[in-house]
mmCIF file of N, CA and C in Angstrom:
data_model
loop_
_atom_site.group_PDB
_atom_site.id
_atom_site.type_symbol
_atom_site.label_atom_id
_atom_site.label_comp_id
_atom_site.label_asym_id
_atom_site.label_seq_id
_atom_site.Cartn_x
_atom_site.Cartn_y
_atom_site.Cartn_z
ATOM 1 N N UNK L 294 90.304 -166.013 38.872
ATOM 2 C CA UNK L 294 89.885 -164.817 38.166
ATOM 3 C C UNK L 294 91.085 -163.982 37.708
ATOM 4 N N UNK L 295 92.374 -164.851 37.478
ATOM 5 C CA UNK L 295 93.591 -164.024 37.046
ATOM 6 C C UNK L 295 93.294 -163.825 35.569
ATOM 7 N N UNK L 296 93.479 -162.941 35.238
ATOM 8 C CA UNK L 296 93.546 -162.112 34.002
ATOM 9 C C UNK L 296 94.110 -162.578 32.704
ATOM 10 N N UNK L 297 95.612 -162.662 33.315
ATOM 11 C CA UNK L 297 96.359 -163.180 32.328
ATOM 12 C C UNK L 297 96.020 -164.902 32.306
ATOM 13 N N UNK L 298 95.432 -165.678 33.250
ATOM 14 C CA UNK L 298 95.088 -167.027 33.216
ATOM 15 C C UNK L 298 93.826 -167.462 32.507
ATOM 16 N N UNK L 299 92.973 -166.472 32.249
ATOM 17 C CA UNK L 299 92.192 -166.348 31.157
ATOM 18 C C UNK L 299 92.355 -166.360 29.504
ATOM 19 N N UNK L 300 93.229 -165.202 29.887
ATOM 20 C CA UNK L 300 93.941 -165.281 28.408
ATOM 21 C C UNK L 300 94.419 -166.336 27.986
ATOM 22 N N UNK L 301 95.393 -167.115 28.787
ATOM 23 C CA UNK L 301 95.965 -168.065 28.391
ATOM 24 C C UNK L 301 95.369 -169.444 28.144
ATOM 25 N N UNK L 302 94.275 -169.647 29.132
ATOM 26 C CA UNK L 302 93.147 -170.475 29.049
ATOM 27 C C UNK L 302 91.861 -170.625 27.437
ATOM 28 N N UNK L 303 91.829 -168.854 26.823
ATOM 29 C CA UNK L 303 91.386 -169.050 25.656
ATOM 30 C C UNK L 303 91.999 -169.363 24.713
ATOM 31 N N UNK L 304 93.224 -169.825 24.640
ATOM 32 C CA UNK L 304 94.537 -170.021 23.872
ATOM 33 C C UNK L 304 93.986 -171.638 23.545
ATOM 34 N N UNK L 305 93.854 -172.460 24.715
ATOM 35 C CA UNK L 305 93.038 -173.360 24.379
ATOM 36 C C UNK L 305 92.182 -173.851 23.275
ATOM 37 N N UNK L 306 91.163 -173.282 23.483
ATOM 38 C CA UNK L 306 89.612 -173.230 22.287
ATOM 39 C C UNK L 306 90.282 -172.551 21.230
ATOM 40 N N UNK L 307 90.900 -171.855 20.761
ATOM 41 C CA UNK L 307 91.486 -171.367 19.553
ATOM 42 C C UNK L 307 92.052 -172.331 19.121
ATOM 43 N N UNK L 308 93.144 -172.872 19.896
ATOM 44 C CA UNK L 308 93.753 -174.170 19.104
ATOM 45 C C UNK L 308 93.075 -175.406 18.880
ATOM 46 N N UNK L 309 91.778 -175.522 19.381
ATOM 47 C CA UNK L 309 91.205 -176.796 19.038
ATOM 48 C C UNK L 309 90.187 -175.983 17.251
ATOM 49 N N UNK L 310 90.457 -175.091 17.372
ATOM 50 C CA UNK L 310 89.509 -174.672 16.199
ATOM 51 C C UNK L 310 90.529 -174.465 15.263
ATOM 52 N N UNK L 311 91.968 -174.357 15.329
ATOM 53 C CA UNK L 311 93.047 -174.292 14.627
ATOM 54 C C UNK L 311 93.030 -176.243 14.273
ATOM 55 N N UNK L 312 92.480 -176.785 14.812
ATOM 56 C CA UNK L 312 93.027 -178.748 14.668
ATOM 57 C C UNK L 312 91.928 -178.917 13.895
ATOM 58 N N UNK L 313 90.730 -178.483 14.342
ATOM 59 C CA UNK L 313 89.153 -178.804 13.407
ATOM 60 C C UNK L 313 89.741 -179.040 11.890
ATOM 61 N N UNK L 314 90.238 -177.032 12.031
ATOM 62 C CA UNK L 314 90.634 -176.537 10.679
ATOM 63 C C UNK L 314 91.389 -177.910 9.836
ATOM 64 N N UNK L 315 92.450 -177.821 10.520
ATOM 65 C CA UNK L 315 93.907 -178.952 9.702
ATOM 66 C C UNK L 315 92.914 -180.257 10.075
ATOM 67 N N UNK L 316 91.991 -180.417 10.658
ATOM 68 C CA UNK L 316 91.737 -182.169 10.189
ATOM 69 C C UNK L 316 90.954 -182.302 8.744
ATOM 70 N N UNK L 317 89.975 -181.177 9.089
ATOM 71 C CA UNK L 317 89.069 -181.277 7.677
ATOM 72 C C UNK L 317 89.385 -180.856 6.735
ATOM 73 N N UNK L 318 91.254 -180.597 6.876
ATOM 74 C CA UNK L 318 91.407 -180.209 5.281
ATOM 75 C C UNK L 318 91.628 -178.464 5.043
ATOM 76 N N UNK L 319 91.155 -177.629 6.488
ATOM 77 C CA UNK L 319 91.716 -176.338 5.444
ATOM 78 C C UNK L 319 92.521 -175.299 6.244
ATOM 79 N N UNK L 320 93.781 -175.973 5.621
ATOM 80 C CA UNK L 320 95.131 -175.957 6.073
ATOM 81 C C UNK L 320 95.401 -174.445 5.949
ATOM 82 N N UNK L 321 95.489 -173.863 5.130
ATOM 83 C CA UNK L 321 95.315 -172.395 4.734
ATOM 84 C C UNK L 321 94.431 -171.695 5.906
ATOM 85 N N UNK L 322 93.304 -172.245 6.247
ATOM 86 C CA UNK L 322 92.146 -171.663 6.993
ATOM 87 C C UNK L 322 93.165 -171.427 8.470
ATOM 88 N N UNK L 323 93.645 -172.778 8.898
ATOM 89 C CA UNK L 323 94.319 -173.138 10.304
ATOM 90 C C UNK L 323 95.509 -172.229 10.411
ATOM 91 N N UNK L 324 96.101 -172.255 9.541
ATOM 92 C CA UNK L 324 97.229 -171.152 9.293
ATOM 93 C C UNK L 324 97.238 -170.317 9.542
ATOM 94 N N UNK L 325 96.025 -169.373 8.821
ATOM 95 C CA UNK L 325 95.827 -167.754 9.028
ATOM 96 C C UNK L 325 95.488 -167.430 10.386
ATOM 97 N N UNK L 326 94.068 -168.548 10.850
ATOM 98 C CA UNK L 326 93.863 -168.680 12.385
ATOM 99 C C UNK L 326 94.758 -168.461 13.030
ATOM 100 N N UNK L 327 96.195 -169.069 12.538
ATOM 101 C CA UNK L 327 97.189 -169.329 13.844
ATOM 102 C C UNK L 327 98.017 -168.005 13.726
ATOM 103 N N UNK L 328 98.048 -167.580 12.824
ATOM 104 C CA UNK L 328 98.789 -165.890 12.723
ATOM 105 C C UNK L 328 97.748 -164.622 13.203
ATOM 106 N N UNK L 329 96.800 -164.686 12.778
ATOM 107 C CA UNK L 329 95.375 -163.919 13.643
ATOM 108 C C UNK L 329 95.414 -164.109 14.897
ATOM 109 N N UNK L 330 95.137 -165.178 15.212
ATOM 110 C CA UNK L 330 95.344 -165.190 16.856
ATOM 111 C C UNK L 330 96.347 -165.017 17.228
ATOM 112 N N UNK L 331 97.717 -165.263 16.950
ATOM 113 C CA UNK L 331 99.073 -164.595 17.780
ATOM 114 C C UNK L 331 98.654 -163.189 17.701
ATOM 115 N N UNK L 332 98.391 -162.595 17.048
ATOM 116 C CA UNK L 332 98.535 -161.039 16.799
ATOM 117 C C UNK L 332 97.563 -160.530 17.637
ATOM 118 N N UNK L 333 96.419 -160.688 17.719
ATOM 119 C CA UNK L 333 95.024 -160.599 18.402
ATOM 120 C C UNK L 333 95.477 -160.840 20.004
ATOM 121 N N UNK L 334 96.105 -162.116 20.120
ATOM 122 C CA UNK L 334 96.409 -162.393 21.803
ATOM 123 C C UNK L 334 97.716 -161.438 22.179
ATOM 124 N N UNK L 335 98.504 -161.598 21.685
ATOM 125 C CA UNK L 335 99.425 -160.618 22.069
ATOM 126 C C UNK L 335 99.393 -159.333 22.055
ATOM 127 N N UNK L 336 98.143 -158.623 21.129
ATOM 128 C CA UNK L 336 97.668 -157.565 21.605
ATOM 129 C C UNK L 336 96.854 -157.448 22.954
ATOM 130 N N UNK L 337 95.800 -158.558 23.721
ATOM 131 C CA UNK L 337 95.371 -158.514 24.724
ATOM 132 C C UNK L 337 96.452 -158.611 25.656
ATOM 133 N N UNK L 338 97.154 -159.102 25.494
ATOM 134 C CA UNK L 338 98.209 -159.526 26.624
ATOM 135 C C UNK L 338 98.842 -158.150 26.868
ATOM 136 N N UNK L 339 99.400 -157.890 26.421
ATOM 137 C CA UNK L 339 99.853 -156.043 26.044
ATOM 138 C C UNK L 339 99.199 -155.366 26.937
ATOM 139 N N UNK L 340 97.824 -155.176 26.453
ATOM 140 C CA UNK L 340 96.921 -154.426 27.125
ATOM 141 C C UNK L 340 96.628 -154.759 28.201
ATOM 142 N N UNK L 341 96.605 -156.394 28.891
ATOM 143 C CA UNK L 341 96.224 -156.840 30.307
ATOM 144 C C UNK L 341 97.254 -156.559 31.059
ATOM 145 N N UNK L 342 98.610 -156.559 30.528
ATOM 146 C CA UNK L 342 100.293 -155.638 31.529
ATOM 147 C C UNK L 342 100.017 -154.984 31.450
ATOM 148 N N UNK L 343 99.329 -153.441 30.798
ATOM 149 C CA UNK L 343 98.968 -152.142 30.945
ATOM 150 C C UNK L 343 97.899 -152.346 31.987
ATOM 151 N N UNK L 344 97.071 -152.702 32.048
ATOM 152 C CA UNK L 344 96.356 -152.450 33.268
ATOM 153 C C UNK L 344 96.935 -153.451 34.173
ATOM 154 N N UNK L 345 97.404 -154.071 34.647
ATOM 155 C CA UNK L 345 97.993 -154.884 35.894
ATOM 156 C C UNK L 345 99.083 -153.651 36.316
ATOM 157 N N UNK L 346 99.740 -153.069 35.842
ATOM 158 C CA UNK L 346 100.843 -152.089 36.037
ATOM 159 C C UNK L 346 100.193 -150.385 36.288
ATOM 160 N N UNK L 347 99.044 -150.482 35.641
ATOM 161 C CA UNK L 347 98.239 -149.131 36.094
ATOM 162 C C UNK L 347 97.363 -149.487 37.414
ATOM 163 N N UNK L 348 97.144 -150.682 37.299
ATOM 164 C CA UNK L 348 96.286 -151.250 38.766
ATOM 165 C C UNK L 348 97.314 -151.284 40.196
ATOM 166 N N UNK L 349 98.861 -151.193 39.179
ATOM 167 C CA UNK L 349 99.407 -151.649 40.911
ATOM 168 C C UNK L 349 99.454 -152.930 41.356
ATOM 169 N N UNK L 350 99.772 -153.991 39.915
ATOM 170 C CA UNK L 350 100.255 -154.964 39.807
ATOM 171 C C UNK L 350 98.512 -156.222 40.494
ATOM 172 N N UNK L 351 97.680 -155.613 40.152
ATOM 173 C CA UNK L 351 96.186 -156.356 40.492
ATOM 174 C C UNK L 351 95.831 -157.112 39.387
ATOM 175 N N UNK L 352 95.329 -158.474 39.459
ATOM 176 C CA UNK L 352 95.542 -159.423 38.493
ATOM 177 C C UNK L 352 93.926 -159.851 38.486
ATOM 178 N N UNK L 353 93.010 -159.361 39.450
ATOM 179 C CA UNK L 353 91.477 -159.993 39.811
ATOM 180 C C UNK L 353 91.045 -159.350 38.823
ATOM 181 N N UNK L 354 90.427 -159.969 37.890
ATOM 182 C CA UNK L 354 89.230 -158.939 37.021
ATOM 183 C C UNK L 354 88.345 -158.544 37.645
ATOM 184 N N UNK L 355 87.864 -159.008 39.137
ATOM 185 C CA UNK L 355 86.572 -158.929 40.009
ATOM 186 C C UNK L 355 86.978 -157.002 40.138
ATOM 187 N N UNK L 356 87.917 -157.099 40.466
ATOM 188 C CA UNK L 356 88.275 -155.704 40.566
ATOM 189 C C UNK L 356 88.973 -154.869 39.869
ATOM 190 N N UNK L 357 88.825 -154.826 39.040
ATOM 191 C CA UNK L 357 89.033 -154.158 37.579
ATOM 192 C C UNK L 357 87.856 -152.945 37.002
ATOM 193 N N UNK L 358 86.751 -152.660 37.397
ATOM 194 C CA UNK L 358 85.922 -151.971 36.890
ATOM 195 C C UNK L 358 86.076 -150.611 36.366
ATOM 196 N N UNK L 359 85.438 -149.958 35.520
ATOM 197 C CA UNK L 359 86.015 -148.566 35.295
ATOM 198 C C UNK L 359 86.725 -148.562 34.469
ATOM 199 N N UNK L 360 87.540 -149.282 33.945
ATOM 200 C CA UNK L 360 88.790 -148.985 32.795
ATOM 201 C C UNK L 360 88.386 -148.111 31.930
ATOM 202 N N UNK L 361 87.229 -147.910 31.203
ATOM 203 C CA UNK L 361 87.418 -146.552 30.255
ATOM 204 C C UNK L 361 87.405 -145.244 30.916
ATOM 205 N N UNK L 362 87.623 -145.190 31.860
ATOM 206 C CA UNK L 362 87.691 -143.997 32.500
ATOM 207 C C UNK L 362 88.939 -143.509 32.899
ATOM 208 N N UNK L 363 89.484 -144.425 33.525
ATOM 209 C CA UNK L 363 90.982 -144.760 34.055
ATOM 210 C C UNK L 363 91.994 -144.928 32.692
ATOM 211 N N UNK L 364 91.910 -145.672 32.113
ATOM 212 C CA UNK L 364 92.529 -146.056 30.765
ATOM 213 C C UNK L 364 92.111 -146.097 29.440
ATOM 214 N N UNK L 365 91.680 -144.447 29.176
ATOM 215 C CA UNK L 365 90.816 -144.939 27.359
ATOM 216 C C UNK L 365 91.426 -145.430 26.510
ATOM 217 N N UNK L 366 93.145 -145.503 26.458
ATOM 218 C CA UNK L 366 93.671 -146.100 25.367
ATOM 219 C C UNK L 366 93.864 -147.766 25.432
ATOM 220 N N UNK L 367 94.202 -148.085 26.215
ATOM 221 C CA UNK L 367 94.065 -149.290 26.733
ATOM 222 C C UNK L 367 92.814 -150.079 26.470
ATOM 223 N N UNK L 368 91.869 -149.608 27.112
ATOM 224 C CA UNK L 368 90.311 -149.692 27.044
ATOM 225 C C UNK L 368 90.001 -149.870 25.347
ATOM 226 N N UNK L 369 90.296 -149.165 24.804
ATOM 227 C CA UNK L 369 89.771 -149.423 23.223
ATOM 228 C C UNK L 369 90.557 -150.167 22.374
ATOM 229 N N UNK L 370 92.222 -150.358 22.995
ATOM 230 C CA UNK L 370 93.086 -151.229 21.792
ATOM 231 C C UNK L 370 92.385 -152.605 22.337
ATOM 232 N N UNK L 371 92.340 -152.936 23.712
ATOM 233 C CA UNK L 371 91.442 -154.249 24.479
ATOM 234 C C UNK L 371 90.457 -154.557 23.763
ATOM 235 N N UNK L 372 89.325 -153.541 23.640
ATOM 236 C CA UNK L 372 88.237 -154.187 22.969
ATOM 237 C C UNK L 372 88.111 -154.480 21.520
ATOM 238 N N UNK L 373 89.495 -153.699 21.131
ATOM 239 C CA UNK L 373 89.670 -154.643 19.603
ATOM 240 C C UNK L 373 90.180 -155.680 20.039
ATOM 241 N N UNK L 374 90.871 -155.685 20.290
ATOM 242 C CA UNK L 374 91.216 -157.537 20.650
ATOM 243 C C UNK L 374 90.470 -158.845 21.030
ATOM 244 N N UNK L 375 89.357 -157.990 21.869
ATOM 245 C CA UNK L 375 88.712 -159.277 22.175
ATOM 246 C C UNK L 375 87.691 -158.927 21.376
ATOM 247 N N UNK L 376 87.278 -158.390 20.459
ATOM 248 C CA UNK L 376 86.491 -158.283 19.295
ATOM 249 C C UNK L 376 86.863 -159.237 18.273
ATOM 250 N N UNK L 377 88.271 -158.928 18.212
ATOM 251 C CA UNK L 377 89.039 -159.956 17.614
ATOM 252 C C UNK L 377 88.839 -161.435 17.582
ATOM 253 N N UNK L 378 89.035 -161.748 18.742
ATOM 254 C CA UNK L 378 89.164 -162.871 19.878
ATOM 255 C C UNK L 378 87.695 -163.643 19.647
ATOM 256 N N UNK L 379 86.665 -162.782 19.509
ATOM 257 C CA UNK L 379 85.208 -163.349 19.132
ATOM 258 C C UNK L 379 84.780 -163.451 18.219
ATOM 259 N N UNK L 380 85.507 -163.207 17.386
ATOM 260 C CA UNK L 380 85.080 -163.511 15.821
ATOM 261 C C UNK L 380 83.732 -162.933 14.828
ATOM 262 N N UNK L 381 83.933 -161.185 15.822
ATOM 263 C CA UNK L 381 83.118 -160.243 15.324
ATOM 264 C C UNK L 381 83.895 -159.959 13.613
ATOM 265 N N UNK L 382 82.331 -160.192 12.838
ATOM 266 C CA UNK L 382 82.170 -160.044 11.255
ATOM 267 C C UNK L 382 82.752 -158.685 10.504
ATOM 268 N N UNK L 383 83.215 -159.012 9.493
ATOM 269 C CA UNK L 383 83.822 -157.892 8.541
ATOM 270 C C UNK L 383 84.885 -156.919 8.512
ATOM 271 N N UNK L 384 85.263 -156.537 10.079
ATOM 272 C CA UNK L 384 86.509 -155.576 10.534
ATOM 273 C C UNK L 384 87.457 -156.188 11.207
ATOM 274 N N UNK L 385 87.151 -157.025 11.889
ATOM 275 C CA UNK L 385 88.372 -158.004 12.214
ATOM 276 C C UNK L 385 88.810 -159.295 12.039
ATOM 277 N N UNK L 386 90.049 -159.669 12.687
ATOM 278 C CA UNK L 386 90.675 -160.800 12.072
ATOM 279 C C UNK L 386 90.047 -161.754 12.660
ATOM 280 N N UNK L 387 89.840 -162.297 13.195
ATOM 281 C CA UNK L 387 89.476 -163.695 14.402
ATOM 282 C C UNK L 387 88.068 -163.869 13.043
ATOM 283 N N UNK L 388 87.127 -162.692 12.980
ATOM 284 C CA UNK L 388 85.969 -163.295 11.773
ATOM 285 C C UNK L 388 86.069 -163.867 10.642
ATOM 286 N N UNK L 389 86.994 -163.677 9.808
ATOM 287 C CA UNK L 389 87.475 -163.696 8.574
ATOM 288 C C UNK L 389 87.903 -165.049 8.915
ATOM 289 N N UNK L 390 89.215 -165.590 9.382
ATOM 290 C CA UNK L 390 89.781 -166.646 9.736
ATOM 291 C C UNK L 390 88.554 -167.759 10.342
ATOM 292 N N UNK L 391 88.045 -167.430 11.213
ATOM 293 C CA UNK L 391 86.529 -168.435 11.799
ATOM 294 C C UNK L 391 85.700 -168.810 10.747
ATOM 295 N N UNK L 392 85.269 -167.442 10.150
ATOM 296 C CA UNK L 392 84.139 -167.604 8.916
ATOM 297 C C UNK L 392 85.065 -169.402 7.692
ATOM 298 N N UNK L 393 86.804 -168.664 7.557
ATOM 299 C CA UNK L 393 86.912 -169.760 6.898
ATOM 300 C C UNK L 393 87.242 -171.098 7.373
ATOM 301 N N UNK L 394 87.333 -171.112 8.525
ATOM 302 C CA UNK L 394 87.077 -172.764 9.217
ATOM 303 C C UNK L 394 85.572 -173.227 9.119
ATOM 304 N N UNK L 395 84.923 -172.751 9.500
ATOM 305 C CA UNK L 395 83.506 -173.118 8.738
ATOM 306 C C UNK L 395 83.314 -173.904 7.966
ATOM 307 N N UNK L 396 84.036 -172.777 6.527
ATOM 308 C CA UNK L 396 83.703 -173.109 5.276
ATOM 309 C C UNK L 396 84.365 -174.269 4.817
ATOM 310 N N UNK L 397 86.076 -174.504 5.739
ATOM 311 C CA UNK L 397 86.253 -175.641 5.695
ATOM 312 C C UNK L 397 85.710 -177.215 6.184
ATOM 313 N N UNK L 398 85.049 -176.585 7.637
ATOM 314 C CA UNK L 398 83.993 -177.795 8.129
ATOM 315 C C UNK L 398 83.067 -178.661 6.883
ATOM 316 N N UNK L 399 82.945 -177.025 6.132
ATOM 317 C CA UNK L 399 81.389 -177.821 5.955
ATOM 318 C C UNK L 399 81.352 -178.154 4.903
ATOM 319 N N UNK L 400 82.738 -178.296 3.933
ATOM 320 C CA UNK L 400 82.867 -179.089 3.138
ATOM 321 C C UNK L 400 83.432 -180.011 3.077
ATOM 322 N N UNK L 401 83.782 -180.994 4.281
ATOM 323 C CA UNK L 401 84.663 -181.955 4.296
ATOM 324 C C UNK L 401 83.119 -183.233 4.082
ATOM 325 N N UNK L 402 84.162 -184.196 3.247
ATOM 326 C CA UNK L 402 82.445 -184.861 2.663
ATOM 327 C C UNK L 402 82.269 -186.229 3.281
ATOM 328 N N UNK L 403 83.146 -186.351 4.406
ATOM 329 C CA UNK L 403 82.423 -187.695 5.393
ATOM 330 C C UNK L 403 81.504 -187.194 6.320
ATOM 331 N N UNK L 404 81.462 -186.368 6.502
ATOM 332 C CA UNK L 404 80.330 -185.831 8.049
ATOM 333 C C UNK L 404 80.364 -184.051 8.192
ATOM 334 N N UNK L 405 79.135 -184.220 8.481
ATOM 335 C CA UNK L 405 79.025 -182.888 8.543
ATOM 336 C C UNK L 405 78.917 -182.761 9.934
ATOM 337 N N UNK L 406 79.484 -183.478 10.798
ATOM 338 C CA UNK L 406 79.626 -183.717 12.492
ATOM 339 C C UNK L 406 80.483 -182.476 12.507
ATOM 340 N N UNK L 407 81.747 -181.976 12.386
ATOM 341 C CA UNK L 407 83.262 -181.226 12.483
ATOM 342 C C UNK L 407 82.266 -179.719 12.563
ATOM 343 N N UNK L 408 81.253 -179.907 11.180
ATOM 344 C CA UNK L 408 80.725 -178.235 11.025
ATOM 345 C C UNK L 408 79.905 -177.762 12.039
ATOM 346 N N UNK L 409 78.937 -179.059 12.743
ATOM 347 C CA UNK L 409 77.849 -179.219 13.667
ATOM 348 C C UNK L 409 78.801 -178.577 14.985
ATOM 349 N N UNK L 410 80.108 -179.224 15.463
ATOM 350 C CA UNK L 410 80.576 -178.975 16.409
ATOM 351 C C UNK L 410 81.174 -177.735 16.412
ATOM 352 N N UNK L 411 81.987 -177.406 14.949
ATOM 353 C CA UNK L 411 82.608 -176.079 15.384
ATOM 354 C C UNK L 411 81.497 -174.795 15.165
ATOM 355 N N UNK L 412 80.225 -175.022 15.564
ATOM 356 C CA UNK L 412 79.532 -173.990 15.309
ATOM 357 C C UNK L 412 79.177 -173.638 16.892
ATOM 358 N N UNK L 413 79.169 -174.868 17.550
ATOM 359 C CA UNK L 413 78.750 -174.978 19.119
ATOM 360 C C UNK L 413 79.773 -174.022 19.419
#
């Protein structure tokens, strides 16, 4: 339940949706992905040393509760990030970049398997 081992663990699934991108062709799409997400993760990361260092060096999310109370600035640059990170529509980056892996899935014209999966 380490914090930062999370983070680093979703680093993962981003890059397999960064490979989708570059197999089916939209290289541009994988690209932007890969500059969105540096920016997006390294803003969480930021924010997860701000609270590990306001916690007193505590790394359990189990015990983490409360942060907007304790930390509103923290607390709200975080939830852009992982707003980010989820590929919430129209205001952030992670949507825009996702929306166009999609669009690259789902025009690649041997299978529409790539679009089926990166929707899972």
């Amino acid at each position: 339940f380490d914090i930062k081992r999370i983070l680093a663990y979703s680093t993962v699934s981003q890059l397999g949706l960064m490979m989708v991108s570059l197999g089916a062709g939209g290289v541009a799409a994988g690209i932007m992905h890969l500059l969105a997400h540096g920016f997006f993760k390294a803003l969480l990361f930021l924010g997860a040393g701000s609270v590990i260092h306001g916690l007193h060096h505590e790394q359990d999310i189990r015990k983490m509760g409360g942060l907007h109370r304790l930390m509103p600035i923290t607390f709200l640059t975080y939830a852009v990030g992982m707003m980010a990170l989820s590929g919430v529509p129209f205001f952030f980056s992670g949507g825009w970049t996702k929306e166009e892996i999609l669009h690259a899935t789902s025009n690649w014209p041997r299978s529409h398997l790539p679009h089926y999966l990166t929707l899972i």
